[in-house]
Amino acid sequence: MKNILVIIDNRVQYDRMQKIILQKNRNDLNFEFKHSSIKTAIWDHEDFLNKDSIINVNDHKEEIIKNYDLVISVHCYQFFPKRIVDNIRSINIHPGYNPINRGWYPQVFAIVNNLEIGATIHEMDEKLDNGPIICRMLVEKYPWDTSLDIYNRVLEAEMQLFYTYFDQIFDNTYEKIVPEGRGNFYSKKDFYKLCEINLNENATYGQVINRLRALTHGEYQNAFFQEDGKKIFLNLTLTPDE
Ligand code: 0FX
């Protein structure tokens, strides 16, 4: 029996993973799901109510190394310490195509910087979104996409990869791809910088549209400008002609 610890902070992907695990029906795999202490939608999931389901990887390094055969991070808000990634195979499901889209909110920067975008499953090393790649897949990116449109496509791609490579991941039989260099890395700070629009900045219509659709993501209030000491948020609606 292989003991697998999945640390997941994304509710949509949790439901999809559960479905795949059921479909695969591998009774030699024992999954334990935990999440981070930061509050996300997953906290309200019935599977996690009344359960001791929070884990802080830094506080439980030795216990994790001792008790599990594999760790999977799925949109997990914690940084995995070197001690863990050096001593237990640790895999990350990342909403970007490595090494092109390392870091935070990859689809936002893919729109703004005209980069390809997709999903990656990779082994973790001590750098963020950096280790050997197990599998990756690009998704379509259209000129009328907002951040949310691409994000939804990427999340589906993640699970398509998880389904296809399921046995290879758990049997450790995949061939690793060495990332082609460092690629790009974007931080949360880069995202916040994008959010504030300077009304005196010169840009082409193309750049403005791209920036605004990159910051349009459902209900989130991202892009804003300041006028008379007031913050004014804006989103973009794009409607392609049928
Ligand atoms: O869980 P996640 O989809 O992923 C993020 C990072 O992109 C990923 O690289 C990291 N491994 C993971 C731990 O966190 O993030 P989220 O659910 O907070 O956000 C999902 C999308 O929502 C994001 O890609 C852009 C959008 N968003 C999110 C926030 C918090 C916004 O547009 N504005 C926001 O303020």
Coordinates of C-alpha atoms and ligand atoms in Angstrom, one line a residue:
M1 CA 0.0 0.0 0.0
K2 CA 1.3 3.5 -0.9
N3 CA 0.4 6.4 1.3
I4 CA -0.1 9.6 -0.5
L5 CA -0.5 13.0 1.1
V6 CA -2.4 15.5 -1.1
I7 CA -2.3 19.1 0.1
I8 CA -4.9 21.0 -1.8
D9 CA -6.4 24.5 -1.4
N10 CA -8.7 24.5 -4.4
R11 CA -12.2 23.1 -4.1
V12 CA -12.9 22.7 -7.8
Q13 CA -9.8 20.6 -8.3
Y14 CA -10.5 18.6 -5.2
D15 CA -13.8 17.4 -6.6
R16 CA -12.3 16.6 -9.9
M17 CA -9.4 14.7 -8.4
Q18 CA -11.7 12.6 -6.2
K19 CA -13.7 11.6 -9.3
I20 CA -10.5 10.5 -11.1
I21 CA -9.2 8.6 -8.1
L22 CA -12.6 6.7 -8.0
Q23 CA -12.5 6.0 -11.8
K24 CA -8.9 4.7 -11.6
N25 CA -9.9 2.3 -8.8
R26 CA -6.4 1.5 -7.6
N27 CA -6.7 -0.2 -4.2
D28 CA -3.0 -0.1 -3.6
L29 CA -3.1 3.6 -3.1
N30 CA -4.2 5.3 0.1
F31 CA -4.9 9.0 -0.2
E32 CA -5.0 11.5 2.6
F33 CA -6.2 15.0 1.7
K34 CA -5.2 18.1 3.8
H35 CA -5.3 21.8 3.2
S36 CA -3.4 24.9 4.3
S37 CA -4.4 27.1 7.3
I38 CA -5.2 30.0 4.9
K39 CA -8.9 30.2 4.4
T40 CA -10.1 29.1 0.9
A41 CA -13.4 27.7 -0.4
I42 CA -12.2 24.2 0.4
W43 CA -12.8 24.8 4.1
D44 CA -16.6 24.7 3.4
H45 CA -16.4 21.4 1.7
E46 CA -18.3 18.7 3.6
D47 CA -15.3 16.3 3.4
F48 CA -13.3 18.7 5.5
L49 CA -15.8 19.7 8.1
N50 CA -15.3 18.3 11.6
K51 CA -11.9 17.0 10.5
D52 CA -8.4 17.7 11.5
S53 CA -7.5 18.6 7.9
I54 CA -5.1 21.5 8.2
I55 CA -1.4 20.9 7.7
N56 CA 1.6 23.2 7.9
V57 CA 4.3 21.4 6.0
N58 CA 7.1 23.3 7.8
D59 CA 5.9 22.1 11.2
H60 CA 5.5 18.5 10.1
K61 CA 8.5 17.8 8.0
E62 CA 9.7 14.6 9.7
E63 CA 6.2 13.2 10.1
I64 CA 5.5 13.7 6.4
I65 CA 8.8 12.1 5.4
K66 CA 8.2 9.1 7.7
N67 CA 4.5 8.4 7.0
Y68 CA 4.1 9.0 3.3
D69 CA 5.5 7.6 0.0
L70 CA 4.5 10.6 -2.1
V71 CA 3.3 14.2 -1.5
I72 CA 1.1 16.0 -4.1
S73 CA 0.6 19.8 -3.9
V74 CA -2.5 21.0 -5.8
H75 CA -2.8 24.8 -5.8
C76 CA -1.3 24.6 -2.3
Y77 CA -0.4 28.0 -0.7
Q78 CA 2.6 26.6 1.1
F79 CA 6.2 26.6 0.1
F80 CA 7.7 23.1 0.5
P81 CA 11.0 23.2 2.4
K82 CA 14.2 21.6 1.0
R83 CA 14.1 18.9 3.7
I84 CA 10.8 17.6 2.3
V85 CA 11.5 17.8 -1.4
D86 CA 15.0 16.2 -0.9
N87 CA 13.6 13.3 1.1
I88 CA 10.3 12.4 -0.3
R89 CA 9.1 12.5 -3.9
S90 CA 6.9 15.6 -4.0
I91 CA 4.8 16.6 -7.0
N92 CA 3.1 19.9 -7.8
I93 CA 0.1 20.4 -10.1
H94 CA 0.7 23.9 -11.5
P95 CA -1.7 26.1 -13.4
G96 CA 1.0 27.2 -15.9
Y97 CA 3.2 25.7 -18.6
N98 CA 6.7 25.3 -17.2
P99 CA 9.1 26.9 -17.5
I100 CA 7.2 29.6 -19.4
N101 CA 4.6 30.3 -16.7
R102 CA 6.3 29.8 -13.4
G103 CA 4.8 31.6 -10.4
W104 CA 1.5 33.3 -9.5
Y105 CA -1.6 33.7 -11.7
P106 CA 0.2 32.5 -14.9
Q107 CA -2.7 33.3 -17.3
V108 CA -2.6 37.0 -16.3
F109 CA 1.0 37.3 -17.3
A110 CA 0.5 35.1 -20.4
I111 CA -2.1 37.7 -21.7
V112 CA -0.1 40.8 -20.8
N113 CA 3.3 39.4 -22.1
N114 CA 1.9 37.4 -25.0
L115 CA 3.1 34.0 -23.7
E116 CA 1.9 30.5 -24.3
I117 CA -0.1 29.1 -21.4
G118 CA -1.0 25.6 -20.1
A119 CA -0.7 23.3 -17.2
T120 CA 2.2 21.3 -15.7
I121 CA 2.7 18.4 -13.3
H122 CA 6.3 18.4 -12.1
E123 CA 8.5 17.1 -9.3
M124 CA 9.3 19.8 -6.8
D125 CA 12.7 21.1 -5.9
E126 CA 13.7 23.9 -3.5
K127 CA 12.7 26.6 -6.1
L128 CA 9.1 27.6 -6.8
D129 CA 7.5 25.8 -9.8
N130 CA 10.9 24.6 -10.9
G131 CA 11.6 20.9 -10.8
P132 CA 11.8 18.2 -13.5
I133 CA 8.6 18.0 -15.5
I134 CA 6.4 14.9 -15.6
C135 CA 4.0 16.1 -18.1
R136 CA 2.6 19.4 -19.4
M137 CA 0.1 20.7 -21.9
L138 CA -0.7 23.9 -23.7
V139 CA -4.2 25.3 -23.9
E140 CA -5.8 27.7 -26.4
K141 CA -5.6 31.4 -25.8
Y142 CA -8.0 33.7 -27.8
P143 CA -7.9 37.5 -28.2
W144 CA -11.3 37.7 -26.4
D145 CA -10.3 35.6 -23.4
T146 CA -10.3 37.1 -19.9
S147 CA -8.1 35.7 -17.2
L148 CA -11.1 33.6 -16.0
D149 CA -11.7 32.0 -19.4
I150 CA -8.1 30.9 -19.7
Y151 CA -7.9 29.9 -16.0
N152 CA -10.9 27.5 -16.4
R153 CA -9.2 25.9 -19.5
V154 CA -6.0 25.5 -17.5
L155 CA -7.7 23.8 -14.6
E156 CA -9.3 21.3 -17.0
A157 CA -5.9 20.7 -18.6
E158 CA -4.4 19.9 -15.2
M159 CA -7.0 17.2 -14.6
Q160 CA -6.6 15.9 -18.1
L161 CA -2.9 15.4 -17.3
F162 CA -3.6 13.9 -13.9
Y163 CA -5.9 11.4 -15.5
T164 CA -3.6 10.5 -18.4
Y165 CA -0.4 10.2 -16.2
F166 CA -2.1 8.7 -13.2
D167 CA -0.5 5.3 -13.2
Q168 CA 2.9 6.7 -14.2
I169 CA 2.8 9.2 -11.4
F170 CA 1.9 6.7 -8.7
D171 CA 4.2 3.9 -10.1
N172 CA 7.0 6.3 -10.6
T173 CA 7.5 5.2 -14.2
Y174 CA 7.4 8.5 -16.1
E175 CA 10.3 10.0 -18.0
K176 CA 11.3 13.4 -16.7
I177 CA 11.7 16.4 -18.9
V178 CA 14.4 18.9 -17.9
P179 CA 12.9 22.4 -18.0
E180 CA 14.3 24.5 -20.8
G181 CA 16.0 27.1 -18.6
R182 CA 14.5 29.3 -16.0
G183 CA 11.7 30.6 -18.2
N184 CA 9.6 33.3 -16.6
F185 CA 8.7 33.8 -13.0
Y186 CA 6.0 36.2 -11.8
S187 CA 5.2 37.0 -8.2
K188 CA 2.1 38.3 -6.4
K189 CA 3.9 41.7 -6.2
D190 CA 4.1 41.7 -10.1
F191 CA 0.3 41.1 -10.1
Y192 CA -0.4 44.0 -7.7
K193 CA 1.7 46.3 -9.8
L194 CA -0.3 45.5 -12.8
C195 CA -3.6 46.2 -11.0
E196 CA -2.9 49.9 -10.5
I197 CA -3.6 51.8 -13.8
N198 CA -1.7 55.1 -14.1
L199 CA -4.0 57.3 -16.2
N200 CA -1.0 59.3 -17.6
E201 CA 0.8 56.2 -18.9
N202 CA 1.0 55.9 -22.7
A203 CA 0.0 52.6 -24.3
T204 CA -1.6 51.3 -27.5
Y205 CA -5.2 50.2 -27.5
G206 CA -3.9 46.7 -27.8
Q207 CA -1.8 46.9 -24.6
V208 CA -4.7 48.5 -22.7
I209 CA -7.2 45.9 -23.8
N210 CA -4.8 43.1 -22.9
R211 CA -4.0 44.5 -19.5
L212 CA -7.7 44.9 -18.7
R213 CA -8.8 41.5 -19.9
A214 CA -5.8 40.0 -18.0
L215 CA -7.2 41.6 -14.8
T216 CA -10.8 40.6 -15.5
H217 CA -11.5 37.4 -13.5
G218 CA -15.1 36.9 -12.5
E219 CA -16.0 38.8 -9.3
Y220 CA -12.5 39.9 -8.4
Q221 CA -11.8 43.6 -8.4
N222 CA -8.3 43.9 -9.7
A223 CA -7.7 46.8 -12.1
F224 CA -8.2 50.2 -10.6
F225 CA -7.2 53.9 -11.1
Q226 CA -7.4 56.7 -8.5
E227 CA -9.3 59.9 -9.1
D228 CA -10.1 62.5 -6.4
G229 CA -8.6 60.2 -3.7
K230 CA -11.0 57.5 -4.7
K231 CA -10.2 54.0 -6.1
I232 CA -12.2 53.1 -9.1
F233 CA -12.2 49.5 -10.2
L234 CA -12.8 48.4 -13.8
N235 CA -13.4 45.2 -15.7
L236 CA -13.6 44.5 -19.4
T237 CA -16.4 42.7 -21.3
L238 CA -15.4 41.2 -24.6
T239 CA -17.9 39.6 -27.0
P240 CA -16.7 37.9 -30.1
D241 CA -19.1 38.1 -33.0
E242 CA -20.8 34.7 -33.5
Ligands
0FX1 O1 -5.1 28.4 -6.4 P1 -4.8 29.4 -7.5 O2 -5.5 29.1 -8.7 O3 -3.2 29.4 -7.9 C1 -2.3 30.2 -7.3 C2 -1.0 30.4 -8.2 O4 -1.4 30.9 -9.5 C3 -0.3 29.1 -8.2 O5 0.9 29.3 -9.0 C4 0.1 28.6 -6.8 N1 0.8 27.4 -6.9 C5 -1.2 28.5 -6.0 C6 -0.9 28.2 -4.6 O6 -1.9 29.7 -6.0 O7 -5.0 30.8 -6.9 P2 -6.4 31.5 -6.5 O8 -7.5 30.6 -6.3 O9 -6.0 32.4 -5.4 O10 -6.7 32.4 -7.8 C7 -7.2 31.8 -8.9 C8 -7.2 32.9 -10.0 O11 -8.1 33.9 -9.6 C9 -5.9 33.6 -10.3 O12 -5.2 32.9 -11.3 C10 -6.3 34.9 -10.7 C11 -7.6 35.2 -10.0 N2 -7.5 36.1 -8.9 C12 -7.2 35.7 -7.6 C13 -7.1 36.6 -6.6 C14 -6.8 36.2 -5.2 C15 -7.7 37.5 -9.2 O13 -7.9 37.8 -10.4 N3 -7.6 38.4 -8.2 C16 -7.3 38.0 -6.9 O14 -7.3 38.9 -6.0

